[in-house]
Short mmCIF file of C-alpha atoms in Angstrom, two decimals:
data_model
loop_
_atom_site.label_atom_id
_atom_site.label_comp_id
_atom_site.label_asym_id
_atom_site.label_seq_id
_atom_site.Cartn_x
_atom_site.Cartn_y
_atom_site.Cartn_z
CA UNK F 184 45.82 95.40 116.05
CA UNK F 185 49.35 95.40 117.63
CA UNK F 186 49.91 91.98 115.73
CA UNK F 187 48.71 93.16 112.67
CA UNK F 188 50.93 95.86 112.55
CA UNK F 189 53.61 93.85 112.89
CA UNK F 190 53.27 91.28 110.63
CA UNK F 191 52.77 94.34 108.04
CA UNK F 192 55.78 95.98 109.18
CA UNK F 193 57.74 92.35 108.84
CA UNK F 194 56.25 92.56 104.92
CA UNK F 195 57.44 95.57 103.93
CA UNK F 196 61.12 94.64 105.30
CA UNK F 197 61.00 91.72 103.63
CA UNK F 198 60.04 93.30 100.15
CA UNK F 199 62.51 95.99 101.03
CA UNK F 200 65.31 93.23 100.99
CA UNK F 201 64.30 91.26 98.18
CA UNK F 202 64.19 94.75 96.32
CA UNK F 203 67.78 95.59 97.28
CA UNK F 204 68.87 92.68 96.48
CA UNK F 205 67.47 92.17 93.19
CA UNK F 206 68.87 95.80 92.18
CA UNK F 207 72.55 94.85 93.54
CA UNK F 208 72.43 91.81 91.36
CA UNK F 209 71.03 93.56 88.34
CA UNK F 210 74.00 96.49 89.42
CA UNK F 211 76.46 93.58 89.90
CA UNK F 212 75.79 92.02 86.41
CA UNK F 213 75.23 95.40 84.48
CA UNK F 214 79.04 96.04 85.96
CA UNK F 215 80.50 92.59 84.73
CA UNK F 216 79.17 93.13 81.29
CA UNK F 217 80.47 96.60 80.93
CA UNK F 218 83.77 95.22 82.42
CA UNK F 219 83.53 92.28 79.81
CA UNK F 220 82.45 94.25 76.22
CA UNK F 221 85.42 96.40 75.03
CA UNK F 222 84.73 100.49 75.29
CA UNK F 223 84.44 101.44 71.67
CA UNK F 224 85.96 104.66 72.66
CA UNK F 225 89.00 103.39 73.94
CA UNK F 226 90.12 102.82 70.10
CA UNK F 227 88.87 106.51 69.45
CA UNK F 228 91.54 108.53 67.25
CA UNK F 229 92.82 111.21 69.32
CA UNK F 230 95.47 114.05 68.39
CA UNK F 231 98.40 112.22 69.69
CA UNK F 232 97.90 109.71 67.28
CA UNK F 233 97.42 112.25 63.97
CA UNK F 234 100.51 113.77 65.56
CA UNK F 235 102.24 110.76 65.96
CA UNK F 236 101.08 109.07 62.50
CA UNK F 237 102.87 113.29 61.02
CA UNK F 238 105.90 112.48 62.69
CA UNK F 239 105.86 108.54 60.73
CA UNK F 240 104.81 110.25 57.27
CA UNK F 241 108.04 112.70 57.89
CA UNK F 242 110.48 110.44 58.91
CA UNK F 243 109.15 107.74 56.18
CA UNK F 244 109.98 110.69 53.66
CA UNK F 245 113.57 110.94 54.83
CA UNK F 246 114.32 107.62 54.59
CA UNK F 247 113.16 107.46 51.02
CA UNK F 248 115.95 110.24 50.32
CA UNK F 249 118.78 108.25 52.38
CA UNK F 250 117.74 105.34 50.63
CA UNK F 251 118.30 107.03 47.12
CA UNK F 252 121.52 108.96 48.91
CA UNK F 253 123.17 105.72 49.84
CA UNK F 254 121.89 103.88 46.82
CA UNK F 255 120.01 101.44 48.52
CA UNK F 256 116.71 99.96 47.27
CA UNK F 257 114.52 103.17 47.55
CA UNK F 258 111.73 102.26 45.54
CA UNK F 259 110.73 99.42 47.96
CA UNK F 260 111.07 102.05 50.85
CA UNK F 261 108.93 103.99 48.93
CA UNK F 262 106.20 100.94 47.96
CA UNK F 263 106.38 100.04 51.70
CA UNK F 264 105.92 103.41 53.15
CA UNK F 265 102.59 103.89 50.54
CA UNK F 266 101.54 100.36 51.16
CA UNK F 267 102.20 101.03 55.50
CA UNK F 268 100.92 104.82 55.66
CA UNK F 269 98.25 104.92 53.07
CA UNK F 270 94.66 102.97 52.74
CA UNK F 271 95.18 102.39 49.69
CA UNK F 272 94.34 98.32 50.13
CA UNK F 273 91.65 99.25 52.91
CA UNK F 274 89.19 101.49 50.27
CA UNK F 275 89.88 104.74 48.38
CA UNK F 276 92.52 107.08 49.12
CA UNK F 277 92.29 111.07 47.72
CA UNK F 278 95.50 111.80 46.67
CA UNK F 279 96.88 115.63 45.12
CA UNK F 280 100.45 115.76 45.52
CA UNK F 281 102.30 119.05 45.70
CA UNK F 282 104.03 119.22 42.20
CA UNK F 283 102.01 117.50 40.19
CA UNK F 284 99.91 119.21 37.30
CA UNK F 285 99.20 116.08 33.87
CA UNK F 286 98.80 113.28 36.87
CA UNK F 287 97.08 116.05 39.57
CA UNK F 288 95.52 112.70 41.69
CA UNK F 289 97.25 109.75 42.26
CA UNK F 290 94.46 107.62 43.44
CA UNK F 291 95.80 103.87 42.92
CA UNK F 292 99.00 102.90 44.70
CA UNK F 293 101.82 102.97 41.99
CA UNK F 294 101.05 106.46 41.32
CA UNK F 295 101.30 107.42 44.58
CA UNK F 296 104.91 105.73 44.58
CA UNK F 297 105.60 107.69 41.35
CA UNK F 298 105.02 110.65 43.25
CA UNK F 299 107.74 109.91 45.64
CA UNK F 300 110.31 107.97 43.95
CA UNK F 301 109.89 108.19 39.97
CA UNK F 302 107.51 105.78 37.95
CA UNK F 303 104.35 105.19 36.50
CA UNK F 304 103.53 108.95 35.71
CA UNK F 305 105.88 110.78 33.23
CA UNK F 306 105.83 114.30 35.01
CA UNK F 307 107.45 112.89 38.09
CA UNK F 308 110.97 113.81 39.28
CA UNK F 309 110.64 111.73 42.60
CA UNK F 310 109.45 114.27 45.61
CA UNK F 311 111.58 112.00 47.99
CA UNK F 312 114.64 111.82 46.18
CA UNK F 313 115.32 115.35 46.73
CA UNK F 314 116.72 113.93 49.49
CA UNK F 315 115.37 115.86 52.59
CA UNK F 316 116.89 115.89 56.12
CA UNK F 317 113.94 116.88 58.07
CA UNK F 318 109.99 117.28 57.64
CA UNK F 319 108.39 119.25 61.08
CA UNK F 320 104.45 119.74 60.79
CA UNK F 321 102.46 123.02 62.29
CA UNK F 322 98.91 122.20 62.22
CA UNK F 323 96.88 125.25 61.84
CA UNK F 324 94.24 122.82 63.14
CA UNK F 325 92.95 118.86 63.54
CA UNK F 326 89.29 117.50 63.47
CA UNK F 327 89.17 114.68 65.62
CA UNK F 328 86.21 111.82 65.31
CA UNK F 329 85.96 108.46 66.61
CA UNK F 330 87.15 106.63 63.51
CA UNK F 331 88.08 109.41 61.46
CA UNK F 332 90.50 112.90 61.78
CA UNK F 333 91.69 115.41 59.45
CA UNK F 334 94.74 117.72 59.79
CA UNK F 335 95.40 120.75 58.57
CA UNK F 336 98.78 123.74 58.31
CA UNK F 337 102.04 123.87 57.04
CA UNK F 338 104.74 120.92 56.54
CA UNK F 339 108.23 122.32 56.19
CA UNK F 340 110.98 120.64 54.07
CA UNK F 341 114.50 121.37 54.74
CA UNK F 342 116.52 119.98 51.67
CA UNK F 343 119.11 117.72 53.06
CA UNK F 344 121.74 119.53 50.49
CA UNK F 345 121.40 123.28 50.84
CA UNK F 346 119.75 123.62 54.16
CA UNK F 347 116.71 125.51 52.70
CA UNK F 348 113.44 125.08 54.21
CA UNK F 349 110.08 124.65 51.69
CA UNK F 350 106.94 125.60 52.86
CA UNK F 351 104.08 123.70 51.84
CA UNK F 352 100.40 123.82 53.10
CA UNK F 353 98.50 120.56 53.61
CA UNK F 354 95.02 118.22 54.74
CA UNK F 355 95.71 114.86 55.71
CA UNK F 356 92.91 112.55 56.04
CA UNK F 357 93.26 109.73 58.43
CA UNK F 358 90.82 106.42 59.18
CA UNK F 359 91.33 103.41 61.33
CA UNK F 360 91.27 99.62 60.01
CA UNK F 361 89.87 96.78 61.56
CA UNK F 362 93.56 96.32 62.98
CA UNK F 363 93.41 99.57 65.03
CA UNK F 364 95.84 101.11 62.44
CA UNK F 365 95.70 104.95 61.35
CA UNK F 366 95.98 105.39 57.83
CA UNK F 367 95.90 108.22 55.39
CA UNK F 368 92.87 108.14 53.35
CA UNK F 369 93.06 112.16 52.30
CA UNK F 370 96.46 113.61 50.98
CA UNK F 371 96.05 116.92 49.41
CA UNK F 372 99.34 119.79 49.22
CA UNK F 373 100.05 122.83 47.37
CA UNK F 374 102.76 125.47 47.74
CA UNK F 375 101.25 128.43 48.87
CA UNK F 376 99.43 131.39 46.77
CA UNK F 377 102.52 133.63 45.83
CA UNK F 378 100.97 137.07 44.60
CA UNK F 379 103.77 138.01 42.80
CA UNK F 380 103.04 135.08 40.27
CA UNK F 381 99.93 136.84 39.40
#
């Protein structure tokens, strides 16, 4: 009986060990293939990066302006920034530029450049020629997905000539491409409702 109990004792700490071990190696190789696939959310959008990606759309204005100013090539600046900072060549991009009432959406490229520097649509003075000397962002609030954000507030223009600051409200779309690059796939601004136009 003694034996007996033994040898079933000697079973069950065998099993016990084979167990363990098979669960460390199914633990162990569980962990190298997490450590091996990428984490899809580590190339999540976050708010620093709609922030950020602001901050490029404002200072990409600016230079349109300086390049006009100094009378440099500004309608590549312009084609560059649209062709950098929209997704225009990734898919469709909503477009509804501030003043802009016969051509309301630019949603193909060159108008989008008319918008900013003169062109394809007739009503267009050039929004970036103005020029302006700074563009600062207040989001009233930003949506945040994985692949997708939108941002929404005020964008203030101070005119690089008189000093004056424009209010304007504003959504911006954003997406990332295959390259891990945040572009603007939603563009809508108005100047805000003024009741004494009524």
């Amino acid at each position: 009986m003694k034996s007996f109990k033994l040898v079933a004792l000697t079973l069950v700490l065998i099993s016990g060990s084979i167990l363990a071990t098979s669960c460390n190696e199914n633990a162990s190789s569980a962990n190298n293939v997490n450590s091996e696939a990428p984490n899809s959310s580590d190339n999540c959008i976050t708010e620093k990066d709609v922030i950020d990606a602001q901050e490029t759309w404002g200072n990409a204005v600016i230079e349109i302006g300086k390049a006009y100013k100094n009378k440099g090539d500004y309608t590549t600046v312009a084609v560059e920034t649209v062709d950098n900072l929209y997704g225009y060549d990734e898919g469709k991009v909503l477009f509804k530029p501030t003043l802009a009432s016969e051509g309301q959406f630019r949603l193909t490229e060159e108008e989008a450049v008319s918008y900013f520097v003169k062109g394809k649509v007739g009503e267009d003075k050039g929004f970036a020629l103005r020029p302006w000397s700074k563009v600062r962002f207040e989001n009233a609030g930003v949506s945040v997905g994985c692949s997708d954000a939108v941002a929404m507030g005020n964008y203030y223009f101070t005119d690089a000539n008189t000093g004056k600051e424009t209010k304007v409200e504003y959504t911006f779309g954003y997406r990332r491409n295959n390259d891990g690059k945040l572009l603007i796939d939603l563009h809508h601004s108005s100047l805000p409702f003024n009741p004494t136009e009524q």
